[in-house]
Short mmCIF file of C-alpha atoms in Angstrom, two decimals:
data_model
loop_
_atom_site.label_atom_id
_atom_site.label_comp_id
_atom_site.label_asym_id
_atom_site.label_seq_id
_atom_site.Cartn_x
_atom_site.Cartn_y
_atom_site.Cartn_z
CA MET A 1 8.76 5.11 9.26
CA TRP A 2 12.46 5.50 8.42
CA LYS A 3 12.88 1.72 8.42
CA VAL A 4 10.25 1.27 5.73
CA TYR A 5 11.69 4.27 3.89
CA LYS A 6 15.18 2.82 3.91
CA TYR A 7 14.23 -0.57 2.53
CA THR A 8 11.72 0.80 0.01
CA LEU A 9 14.45 3.08 -1.31
CA LEU A 10 16.83 0.11 -1.46
CA ASP A 11 14.21 -1.69 -3.55
CA LEU A 12 13.76 1.34 -5.80
CA ALA A 13 17.52 1.77 -6.29
CA ARG A 14 17.51 -1.41 -8.35
CA ASN A 15 14.20 -0.67 -10.03
CA ARG A 16 14.63 -0.82 -13.80
CA PHE A 17 12.11 1.93 -14.51
CA ALA A 18 13.72 4.34 -12.06
CA ILE A 19 17.09 3.71 -13.73
CA GLY A 20 15.53 3.96 -17.20
CA TYR A 21 13.89 7.27 -16.22
CA ALA A 22 17.27 8.69 -15.19
CA LEU A 23 18.90 7.55 -18.43
CA LEU A 24 16.04 8.91 -20.56
CA LEU A 25 16.32 12.32 -18.91
CA LEU A 26 20.09 12.28 -19.36
CA LEU A 27 19.73 11.43 -23.04
CA VAL A 28 17.17 14.19 -23.64
CA THR A 29 19.15 16.82 -21.74
CA VAL A 30 22.55 16.07 -23.23
CA GLY A 31 20.93 15.72 -26.67
CA LEU A 32 19.34 19.16 -26.44
CA PHE A 33 22.56 20.81 -25.34
CA MET A 34 24.48 19.14 -28.17
CA LEU A 35 21.92 20.09 -30.82
CA GLU A 36 21.67 23.70 -29.74
CA ALA A 37 24.78 25.83 -29.69
CA ASP A 38 23.13 28.57 -27.62
CA ASN A 39 22.85 27.19 -24.10
CA THR A 40 20.02 29.54 -23.13
CA LYS A 41 17.96 28.36 -26.09
CA ALA A 42 18.74 24.79 -25.14
CA LEU A 43 17.52 25.54 -21.61
CA ILE A 44 14.25 26.88 -23.04
CA SER A 45 13.70 23.72 -25.10
CA LEU A 46 14.67 21.63 -22.10
CA THR A 47 12.16 23.48 -19.94
CA GLN A 48 9.36 22.62 -22.37
CA VAL A 49 10.36 18.96 -22.49
CA VAL A 50 10.98 18.60 -18.76
CA LEU A 51 7.75 20.34 -17.78
CA ALA A 52 5.74 17.86 -19.83
CA LEU A 53 7.81 14.75 -19.14
CA ILE A 54 8.28 14.97 -15.37
CA PRO A 55 4.61 15.16 -14.42
CA LEU A 56 3.75 12.28 -16.76
CA LEU A 57 6.49 9.94 -15.58
CA ALA A 58 6.15 10.86 -11.90
CA LEU A 59 2.40 10.18 -12.03
CA VAL A 60 2.57 6.89 -13.92
CA PHE A 61 5.57 5.59 -12.00
CA THR A 62 4.06 6.37 -8.61
CA ILE A 63 0.73 4.78 -9.51
CA ILE A 64 2.27 1.61 -10.91
CA TYR A 65 4.77 1.24 -8.06
CA PHE A 66 2.01 1.62 -5.50
CA TYR A 67 -0.04 -1.14 -7.13
CA ASN A 68 2.96 -3.44 -7.46
CA GLN A 69 3.60 -2.99 -3.75
CA TYR A 70 -0.02 -3.53 -2.74
CA GLU A 71 0.31 -7.01 -1.20
CA PHE A 72 3.44 -5.96 0.61
CA THR A 73 1.73 -2.81 1.85
CA VAL A 74 -0.96 -5.07 3.31
CA LEU A 75 1.72 -7.11 5.04
CA LEU A 76 3.19 -3.92 6.50
CA ALA A 77 -0.24 -2.79 7.64
CA VAL A 78 -0.51 -6.01 9.66
CA GLN A 79 2.67 -5.19 11.58
CA PRO A 80 2.53 -3.12 14.75
CA MET A 81 2.96 0.18 12.94
CA ARG A 82 0.69 3.05 12.02
CA ARG A 83 -0.70 3.32 8.54
CA GLN A 84 0.42 6.95 8.38
CA SER A 85 4.03 5.79 8.77
CA ILE A 86 3.65 3.31 5.91
CA ILE A 87 2.25 5.72 3.35
CA ARG A 88 4.58 8.54 4.38
CA ALA A 89 7.57 6.24 4.04
CA GLN A 90 6.41 5.07 0.62
CA PHE A 91 5.71 8.61 -0.57
CA MET A 92 9.11 9.80 0.55
CA ALA A 93 10.91 6.79 -0.91
CA VAL A 94 9.26 7.11 -4.33
CA SER A 95 9.87 10.87 -4.43
CA THR A 96 13.48 10.43 -3.34
CA ALA A 97 14.02 7.90 -6.14
CA LEU A 98 12.39 10.19 -8.72
CA LEU A 99 14.33 13.22 -7.47
CA LEU A 100 17.64 11.36 -7.60
CA SER A 101 16.89 10.17 -11.13
CA PHE A 102 16.05 13.75 -12.08
CA LEU A 103 19.19 15.21 -10.50
CA PHE A 104 21.30 12.65 -12.31
CA GLY A 105 19.53 12.96 -15.67
CA VAL A 106 18.89 16.72 -15.80
CA GLY A 107 20.77 18.30 -12.88
CA LEU A 108 24.25 17.04 -13.78
CA PRO A 109 24.23 18.05 -17.48
CA VAL A 110 22.51 21.37 -16.83
CA PHE A 111 25.18 22.38 -14.36
CA ALA A 112 27.85 21.15 -16.73
CA TYR A 113 26.57 23.12 -19.75
CA ALA A 114 24.73 26.12 -18.35
CA PRO A 115 25.19 26.76 -14.62
CA GLY A 116 23.55 29.84 -13.18
CA PRO A 117 20.34 31.19 -11.72
CA ILE A 118 18.23 29.85 -14.61
CA ALA A 119 19.54 26.36 -14.03
CA TRP A 120 18.73 26.66 -10.34
CA THR A 121 15.19 27.83 -11.06
CA LEU A 122 14.68 24.99 -13.52
CA LEU A 123 15.96 22.42 -11.06
CA LEU A 124 14.03 23.68 -8.05
CA THR A 125 10.71 24.09 -9.83
CA SER A 126 11.09 20.69 -11.55
CA ALA A 127 11.92 19.07 -8.24
CA ALA A 128 8.80 20.64 -6.76
CA LEU A 129 6.80 19.37 -9.76
CA THR A 130 8.15 15.86 -9.16
CA LEU A 131 6.84 15.98 -5.60
CA VAL A 132 3.50 17.44 -6.72
CA PHE A 133 2.85 14.64 -9.20
CA CYS A 134 4.19 11.97 -6.90
CA ALA A 135 1.64 13.13 -4.30
CA LEU A 136 -1.13 13.27 -6.91
CA GLY A 137 -0.20 9.76 -8.12
CA MET A 138 -0.36 8.48 -4.55
CA LEU A 139 -3.77 10.05 -4.07
CA ILE A 140 -5.10 8.48 -7.28
CA ALA A 141 -3.62 5.07 -6.38
CA VAL A 142 -5.09 4.92 -2.85
CA ARG A 143 -8.52 5.98 -4.06
CA GLN A 144 -8.80 3.47 -6.92
CA ARG A 145 -8.89 -0.27 -6.47
CA ASP A 146 -8.40 -0.89 -10.18
CA ARG A 147 -4.91 -0.32 -11.49
CA ALA A 148 -5.86 0.31 -15.13
CA LYS A 149 -8.47 2.85 -14.06
CA ALA A 150 -5.92 4.58 -11.85
CA VAL A 151 -3.41 4.87 -14.70
CA GLY A 152 -6.23 6.21 -16.91
CA ILE A 153 -7.14 8.87 -14.37
CA GLY A 154 -3.45 9.71 -14.05
CA LEU A 155 -3.10 10.19 -17.81
CA ALA A 156 -6.26 12.29 -17.94
CA THR A 157 -4.95 14.46 -15.11
CA TRP A 158 -1.70 14.93 -16.96
CA VAL A 159 -3.34 15.84 -20.29
CA PHE A 160 -5.61 18.27 -18.52
CA MET A 161 -2.81 20.03 -16.66
CA VAL A 162 -0.21 20.05 -19.40
CA LEU A 163 -2.51 20.91 -22.30
CA VAL A 164 -6.17 21.60 -21.66
CA TYR A 165 -5.91 24.00 -18.75
CA ASP A 166 -3.09 25.90 -20.41
CA SER A 167 -5.09 26.25 -23.63
CA LEU A 168 -8.10 27.46 -21.69
CA LEU A 169 -5.99 30.13 -20.03
CA LEU A 170 -4.57 31.23 -23.37
CA TRP A 171 -8.03 31.34 -24.89
CA LEU A 172 -9.22 33.40 -21.95
CA MET A 173 -6.33 35.81 -22.36
CA PHE A 174 -6.94 36.27 -26.08
CA SER A 175 -10.70 36.61 -25.80
CA PHE A 176 -10.46 39.27 -23.17
CA SER A 177 -7.25 40.87 -24.35
CA ASP A 178 -8.93 44.27 -24.51
CA ARG A 179 -9.96 44.11 -20.89
CA PRO A 180 -7.78 44.13 -17.77
CA ILE A 181 -8.05 40.46 -16.83
CA GLU A 182 -4.51 40.03 -15.55
CA PRO A 183 -5.54 40.06 -11.90
CA VAL A 184 -7.73 37.07 -12.74
CA ILE A 185 -5.13 35.21 -14.79
CA VAL A 186 -2.45 35.25 -12.11
CA PRO A 187 -4.44 33.33 -9.48
CA LEU A 188 -5.88 31.06 -12.20
CA ALA A 189 -2.38 30.08 -13.28
CA ALA A 190 -1.64 29.01 -9.71
CA LEU A 191 -4.39 26.40 -10.01
CA ASP A 192 -2.22 24.39 -12.40
CA PRO A 193 1.19 23.42 -10.99
CA ILE A 194 2.67 22.98 -14.47
CA ASP A 195 1.65 26.49 -15.49
CA LEU A 196 3.03 27.82 -12.25
CA ALA A 197 6.37 26.12 -12.87
CA ARG A 198 6.49 27.23 -16.48
CA ILE A 199 5.86 30.87 -15.60
CA LEU A 200 8.51 30.81 -12.89
CA ILE A 201 11.16 29.47 -15.25
CA MET A 202 10.17 31.68 -18.18
CA LEU A 203 10.42 34.78 -16.03
CA LYS A 204 13.88 33.77 -14.89
CA ILE A 205 14.97 33.27 -18.51
CA ASP A 206 13.65 36.79 -19.12
CA LEU A 207 11.22 35.78 -21.77
CA ALA A 208 8.55 37.80 -20.07
CA ALA A 209 8.92 40.44 -22.74
CA LEU A 210 7.80 37.89 -25.31
CA LEU A 211 4.66 37.28 -23.32
CA GLY A 212 3.52 40.83 -24.07
CA TYR A 213 1.58 42.99 -21.70
CA THR A 214 0.42 39.98 -19.65
CA GLY A 215 4.01 38.92 -19.37
CA ALA A 216 4.83 42.27 -17.91
CA VAL A 217 2.07 41.84 -15.36
CA TYR A 218 3.38 38.36 -14.60
CA GLN A 219 6.81 39.74 -14.12
CA GLN A 220 5.47 42.43 -11.87
CA PHE A 221 3.70 39.85 -9.82
CA PHE A 222 5.90 36.76 -9.96
CA GLY A 223 9.20 38.51 -10.49
CA SER A 224 9.03 40.49 -7.30
CA SER A 225 10.17 38.56 -4.29
CA GLY A 226 6.64 38.67 -2.93
CA GLY A 227 5.33 37.06 -6.10
CA MET A 228 8.04 34.41 -5.95
CA PHE A 229 7.05 33.68 -2.40
CA VAL A 230 3.36 33.36 -3.26
CA SER A 231 4.06 31.02 -6.18
CA LEU A 232 6.38 28.93 -4.02
CA VAL A 233 3.68 28.62 -1.39
CA ALA A 234 1.21 27.63 -4.12
CA LEU A 235 3.56 24.86 -5.31
CA LEU A 236 4.11 23.64 -1.75
CA LEU A 237 0.35 23.51 -1.27
CA TRP A 238 0.17 21.41 -4.42
CA ILE A 239 2.44 18.91 -2.66
CA GLN A 240 0.93 19.15 0.81
CA VAL A 241 -2.75 18.92 -0.01
CA PRO A 242 -2.70 15.75 -2.18
CA ALA A 243 -0.18 14.09 0.16
CA TRP A 244 -2.37 14.88 3.15
CA ALA A 245 -5.50 13.66 1.32
CA ALA A 246 -3.75 10.42 0.26
CA THR A 247 -2.67 9.76 3.86
CA ARG A 248 -6.19 10.42 5.11
CA VAL A 249 -7.76 8.07 2.54
CA PHE A 250 -5.16 5.36 3.16
CA THR A 251 -5.49 5.37 6.96
CA ARG A 252 -9.26 4.95 6.74
CA LYS A 253 -9.63 2.51 3.89
CA ASP A 254 -10.20 -1.24 3.97
CA LEU A 255 -7.20 -3.04 2.55
CA MET B 1 -30.12 -18.26 15.93
CA VAL B 2 -28.38 -20.04 18.75
CA ILE B 3 -24.65 -20.12 18.61
CA PRO B 4 -23.22 -22.96 20.62
CA PHE B 5 -20.56 -21.89 23.01
CA ILE B 6 -18.16 -24.04 24.86
CA GLU B 7 -17.13 -21.90 27.77
CA ARG B 8 -13.76 -22.85 29.06
CA LEU B 9 -13.03 -21.21 32.32
CA ASN B 10 -9.46 -20.86 33.54
CA LEU B 11 -8.23 -20.35 29.98
CA MET B 12 -7.75 -16.85 28.72
CA ASP B 13 -9.50 -15.78 25.55
CA ARG B 14 -6.91 -14.88 22.99
CA ILE B 15 -9.49 -13.58 20.57
CA ALA B 16 -13.05 -12.47 21.24
CA PHE B 17 -15.50 -11.14 18.67
CA GLU B 18 -18.62 -9.38 19.94
CA ASP B 19 -21.42 -8.78 17.46
CA LEU B 20 -18.86 -8.22 14.74
CA GLY B 21 -20.28 -7.03 11.43
CA LYS B 22 -18.94 -5.55 8.22
CA GLN B 23 -20.99 -3.91 5.52
CA TYR B 24 -19.69 -3.26 2.01
CA GLY B 25 -22.13 -0.97 0.26
CA LYS B 26 -25.50 -2.65 0.82
CA GLN B 27 -24.01 -6.09 1.31
CA TRP B 28 -23.18 -7.47 4.75
CA ALA B 29 -19.99 -9.50 4.37
CA LEU B 30 -20.10 -10.35 8.06
CA GLN B 31 -22.99 -10.07 10.49
CA GLY B 32 -23.44 -10.60 14.21
CA VAL B 33 -20.37 -12.75 14.73
CA ASN B 34 -19.83 -13.71 18.38
CA ALA B 35 -16.97 -16.03 19.20
CA ARG B 36 -14.25 -16.59 21.73
CA PHE B 37 -11.09 -18.49 20.99
CA PRO B 38 -9.00 -19.44 24.03
CA GLU B 39 -5.24 -19.88 24.17
CA GLY B 40 -3.68 -23.02 22.78
CA GLU B 41 -6.41 -23.73 20.28
CA VAL B 42 -6.30 -24.33 16.54
CA VAL B 43 -9.42 -22.84 14.97
CA MET B 44 -10.20 -23.93 11.42
CA VAL B 45 -12.28 -21.25 9.71
CA ILE B 46 -14.24 -22.83 6.90
CA GLY B 47 -17.15 -21.96 4.67
CA PRO B 48 -18.05 -21.49 1.01
CA ASN B 49 -16.31 -18.85 -1.11
CA GLY B 50 -17.63 -15.42 -0.23
CA SER B 51 -18.90 -16.54 3.16
CA GLY B 52 -16.86 -13.93 5.04
CA LYS B 53 -13.74 -15.88 6.05
CA THR B 54 -11.35 -13.34 4.59
CA THR B 55 -13.35 -10.42 5.99
CA LEU B 56 -13.27 -11.96 9.47
CA ILE B 57 -9.52 -12.42 9.29
CA LYS B 58 -9.00 -8.92 7.91
CA CYS B 59 -11.03 -7.43 10.77
CA LEU B 60 -8.83 -9.22 13.27
CA LEU B 61 -5.68 -8.02 11.51
CA GLY B 62 -6.88 -4.43 11.43
CA LEU B 63 -6.99 -4.32 7.64
CA VAL B 64 -10.75 -3.86 7.55
CA LYS B 65 -12.65 -1.59 9.92
CA PRO B 66 -15.75 -3.36 11.26
CA THR B 67 -19.11 -1.66 10.80
CA THR B 68 -20.53 -3.04 14.04
CA GLY B 69 -19.29 -4.77 17.16
CA SER B 70 -15.90 -5.02 18.77
CA MET B 71 -12.92 -7.30 19.18
CA HIS B 72 -10.60 -8.21 22.01
CA VAL B 73 -7.11 -9.56 21.47
CA ASN B 74 -5.30 -10.99 24.50
CA GLY B 75 -7.91 -9.35 26.71
CA MET B 76 -7.34 -5.87 25.32
CA PRO B 77 -9.93 -4.10 23.18
CA VAL B 78 -8.77 -3.55 19.62
CA SER B 79 -8.62 0.18 18.91
CA ASN B 80 -6.71 2.32 16.45
CA ASP B 81 -3.52 1.66 18.38
CA PRO B 82 -1.48 -0.77 16.24
CA ALA B 83 0.43 -2.14 19.27
CA TYR B 84 -1.87 -5.17 19.63
CA ARG B 85 -0.50 -6.55 16.36
CA VAL B 86 2.84 -7.28 18.06
CA SER B 87 1.30 -10.57 19.14
CA ILE B 88 -0.04 -11.51 15.70
CA GLY B 89 1.75 -13.45 12.97
CA TYR B 90 0.11 -13.51 9.55
CA MET B 91 0.66 -15.61 6.48
CA PRO B 92 -1.44 -14.35 3.57
CA GLN B 93 -2.75 -16.55 0.78
CA LEU B 94 -0.43 -14.85 -1.68
CA ALA B 95 2.71 -13.21 -0.41
CA GLU B 96 4.42 -10.41 -2.32
CA PHE B 97 7.54 -8.60 -1.20
CA PRO B 98 9.60 -5.81 -2.77
CA ARG B 99 11.09 -7.54 -5.80
CA GLU B 100 14.55 -6.03 -5.70
CA LEU B 101 15.30 -6.85 -2.06
CA THR B 102 17.11 -10.05 -1.17
CA VAL B 103 15.39 -12.44 1.21
CA ASP B 104 18.02 -11.58 3.81
CA GLN B 105 17.24 -7.86 3.49
CA LEU B 106 13.54 -8.61 3.76
CA LEU B 107 14.03 -10.55 7.01
CA ARG B 108 16.20 -7.74 8.36
CA MET B 109 13.59 -5.17 7.43
CA MET B 110 10.94 -7.08 9.36
CA ASN B 111 13.29 -7.34 12.35
CA ASP B 112 13.79 -3.57 12.17
CA ILE B 113 10.06 -2.88 11.98
CA ARG B 114 9.38 -5.21 14.88
CA ASP B 115 12.34 -3.87 16.86
CA ALA B 116 13.36 -7.51 17.27
CA LYS B 117 16.85 -8.61 18.17
CA THR B 118 18.20 -11.72 16.51
CA SER B 119 18.11 -13.45 19.88
CA ASP B 120 14.34 -12.89 20.17
CA THR B 121 13.41 -14.52 16.90
CA ASP B 122 12.35 -18.07 16.23
CA ASP B 123 14.47 -19.19 13.32
CA ARG B 124 13.61 -22.88 13.33
CA LEU B 125 11.54 -22.60 10.16
CA ILE B 126 14.40 -20.94 8.31
CA LYS B 127 16.33 -24.18 8.67
CA LEU B 128 13.39 -26.55 8.30
CA LEU B 129 12.00 -24.90 5.17
CA ASN B 130 15.51 -24.45 3.79
CA VAL B 131 15.06 -20.70 3.48
CA GLU B 132 18.79 -20.45 4.24
CA ALA B 133 19.40 -21.35 0.61
CA LEU B 134 17.23 -18.41 -0.50
CA LEU B 135 18.76 -15.70 1.71
CA ALA B 136 21.03 -14.25 -0.96
CA LYS B 137 18.38 -14.38 -3.69
CA ARG B 138 16.28 -11.46 -4.81
CA VAL B 139 12.58 -11.77 -4.12
CA GLY B 140 11.79 -11.13 -7.80
CA THR B 141 13.63 -14.31 -8.78
CA LEU B 142 11.73 -16.58 -6.36
CA SER B 143 8.95 -18.92 -7.44
CA GLY B 144 5.52 -18.70 -5.84
CA GLY B 145 6.24 -21.65 -3.55
CA MET B 146 9.54 -20.17 -2.42
CA ARG B 147 7.80 -16.89 -1.56
CA GLN B 148 5.24 -18.83 0.49
CA ARG B 149 8.07 -20.49 2.43
CA VAL B 150 9.53 -17.07 3.22
CA SER B 151 6.07 -15.89 4.17
CA ALA B 152 5.67 -18.83 6.58
CA VAL B 153 9.02 -17.99 8.20
CA LEU B 154 7.88 -14.38 8.74
CA ALA B 155 4.56 -15.44 10.27
CA PHE B 156 6.19 -17.63 12.95
CA ARG B 157 9.38 -15.65 13.44
CA TYR B 158 8.35 -13.25 16.19
CA ARG B 159 6.82 -15.90 18.45
CA PRO B 160 3.29 -14.51 18.10
CA ASN B 161 0.65 -15.90 20.43
CA ILE B 162 -1.91 -15.46 17.66
CA LEU B 163 -1.26 -16.90 14.23
CA VAL B 164 -3.46 -16.20 11.25
CA LEU B 165 -2.80 -18.44 8.27
CA ASP B 166 -4.86 -17.93 5.12
CA GLU B 167 -4.87 -21.24 3.21
CA PRO B 168 -1.29 -21.90 4.26
CA THR B 169 -0.82 -25.15 2.37
CA ALA B 170 -2.42 -24.06 -0.92
CA GLY B 171 0.76 -22.65 -2.46
CA LEU B 172 3.27 -24.98 -0.81
CA ASP B 173 4.83 -28.23 -1.91
CA PRO B 174 3.71 -31.26 0.17
CA VAL B 175 6.88 -31.46 2.25
CA SER B 176 6.90 -27.75 3.11
CA ALA B 177 3.16 -27.92 3.83
CA ALA B 178 3.75 -30.72 6.35
CA ILE B 179 6.55 -28.73 8.00
CA VAL B 180 4.32 -25.66 8.36
CA LEU B 181 1.47 -27.71 9.84
CA ASP B 182 3.94 -29.26 12.31
CA ALA B 183 4.95 -25.75 13.28
CA VAL B 184 1.28 -24.97 13.88
CA VAL B 185 0.99 -27.85 16.33
CA ARG B 186 4.18 -26.78 18.07
CA ALA B 187 2.97 -23.18 18.36
CA LYS B 188 -0.30 -24.44 19.81
CA HIS B 189 1.53 -26.44 22.48
CA GLU B 190 3.46 -23.30 23.30
CA GLY B 191 0.12 -21.60 23.99
CA ALA B 192 -0.61 -19.85 20.71
CA THR B 193 -4.05 -19.61 19.21
CA VAL B 194 -4.01 -20.37 15.51
CA LEU B 195 -6.68 -19.30 13.02
CA ILE B 196 -6.46 -21.20 9.75
CA THR B 197 -8.70 -20.97 6.71
CA SER B 198 -8.76 -24.13 4.68
CA HIS B 199 -10.79 -26.06 2.14
CA ILE B 200 -9.04 -29.35 2.87
CA MET B 201 -11.29 -31.30 5.24
CA GLU B 202 -8.65 -33.84 6.13
CA GLU B 203 -6.46 -31.00 7.38
CA VAL B 204 -9.38 -29.43 9.23
CA GLN B 205 -10.21 -32.67 11.03
CA ARG B 206 -6.64 -33.56 11.91
CA LEU B 207 -5.48 -30.15 13.14
CA GLY B 208 -8.58 -28.38 14.32
CA ASP B 209 -9.58 -28.14 17.96
CA ARG B 210 -12.54 -26.22 16.69
CA VAL B 211 -14.27 -25.70 13.39
CA ALA B 212 -15.80 -22.28 12.82
CA TYR B 213 -18.25 -22.44 9.94
CA LEU B 214 -19.21 -19.24 8.14
CA GLN B 215 -22.09 -18.93 5.71
CA ASP B 216 -23.29 -15.70 4.08
CA GLY B 217 -21.44 -13.69 6.70
CA HIS B 218 -22.96 -15.54 9.67
CA LEU B 219 -21.05 -17.79 12.02
CA ARG B 220 -23.24 -20.92 11.87
CA PHE B 221 -21.34 -22.93 14.45
CA SER B 222 -18.04 -23.14 16.27
CA LEU B 223 -17.53 -26.74 17.43
CA PRO B 224 -14.82 -29.35 17.86
CA PRO B 225 -14.66 -31.55 14.74
CA GLY B 226 -15.39 -34.55 16.98
CA ALA B 227 -18.78 -33.09 17.91
CA ILE B 228 -19.76 -32.93 14.24
CA THR B 229 -18.65 -36.46 13.43
CA ASP B 230 -20.31 -37.82 16.58
CA VAL B 231 -23.68 -36.23 15.84
CA THR B 232 -23.75 -37.50 12.28
CA GLY B 233 -22.16 -40.89 12.92
CA GLU B 234 -19.65 -40.35 10.12
CA ALA B 235 -15.97 -40.96 10.74
CA ALA B 236 -14.69 -38.45 8.19
CA LEU B 237 -15.44 -34.75 8.56
CA ALA B 238 -15.66 -34.44 4.78
CA THR B 239 -18.81 -36.60 4.75
CA ALA B 240 -20.05 -35.52 8.18
CA LEU B 241 -20.10 -31.81 7.38
CA PRO B 242 -22.75 -31.85 4.61
CA LYS B 243 -24.97 -34.06 6.79
CA TYR B 244 -24.55 -31.78 9.76
CA LEU B 245 -25.29 -28.70 7.66
CA ALA B 246 -28.44 -30.34 6.25
CA GLN B 247 -29.96 -30.68 9.70
CA LEU B 248 -29.18 -27.12 10.76
CA PRO B 249 -32.10 -24.68 10.59
CA GLN B 250 -32.25 -22.66 7.40
CA LEU B 251 -30.37 -19.41 7.50
CA HIS B 252 -32.57 -16.42 6.93
CA VAL B 253 -30.44 -13.86 5.18
CA GLU B 254 -31.99 -10.45 5.42
CA SER B 255 -31.77 -8.76 2.09
CA LEU B 256 -31.92 -5.02 1.91
#
């Protein structure tokens, strides 16, 4: 597995899109810090941008890379090695490349301008999001034979998670604002990894007050170490489950 | 349907298919294929487009899981254990490799995956096909023909005793094609069994010890090319084959 990982990563290191992704993130991050004098405000804007951008690019990049590698994947599958090793190596190589791009593009400037616990939370949750959407992209790519369809499903997934689900939650909160629905909202938020990441970062920035009563409940739940632990487990599950499903589909499918 | 068998005792079967079948949805791409291919034989797999050639090859390579039947490779039943593929070399119709790797890195990667030392590998084709000149180049900069040359090198490199070549000459220039076919003959003399799909009847007649003809997923016959030309009285396989097919009983394809 490590052999395939090593060479796939070597291939990705010279991949134009991976390099472009790193430069785009760098441009956005440095730009935001230069435009905004208050570093905490810049971090808030950055959070919004990063939480939307990372899932989109991780999904699309993973799907496209997987299809571009398809013939080579077939050639690997003909070698005396297990299919599990192939897909695991590819998953790890693509996520390593995306994580390195992210650390270079966002990690470096964030630690230069605004180091601290907020920066750490932003980096860790975004890194987890990268892995989540890399795993989801892999799952979509192994299930679909048609590349255009796969990219379409990827985009739909992204729009749903970044926009639709969030709006539904907000609508739910406003419609039932006179009733105690917080215990329902908290687990519902965990069903969308982007929401989960957003809440974690917002709480760290101490914007919970702005979120009103619900925010207070969130803080009570997520802010306590137990809540942090639960949300971390939820994010890890968001990586594990799609990755496991993608491996299962790939090992059984006809290539 | 009677499938003619030429039983050759003393020789080991490199490949054996028993009642092999593959169903895609409602369609049978392959049905009831029984065949044994002994060591040191070049088997030309022919048939119309969509007749099941690729599916048969993919079953052997472990890319496609058969719906029915079983396979033996070098006397061992093919299971989920990928170890049997150590003895198989494969050259696909269209080869693609990671674009940003150099050819040298690609060859090294395959050595690593195969746990092969440089002393174990057969590097004759690297010289003959002039892949030496491509070693420093990135795969993404190679033309289709150059990639096919690299692909041929990889197929022969680990001295497999089973070679599977999917239309090996289709993407190659005439000189490289001749070199690859020479390598096939050499591998055969060294005891390898070679499965080749081809549409070029001249190639089939010249190289093949056996012609395996697939039609609608059924193996219609598996005979030496000489047997087909003898029966029909034609010298060239290209003209003998249609005549031979015409006198075969009609194939009843069960439709679901």
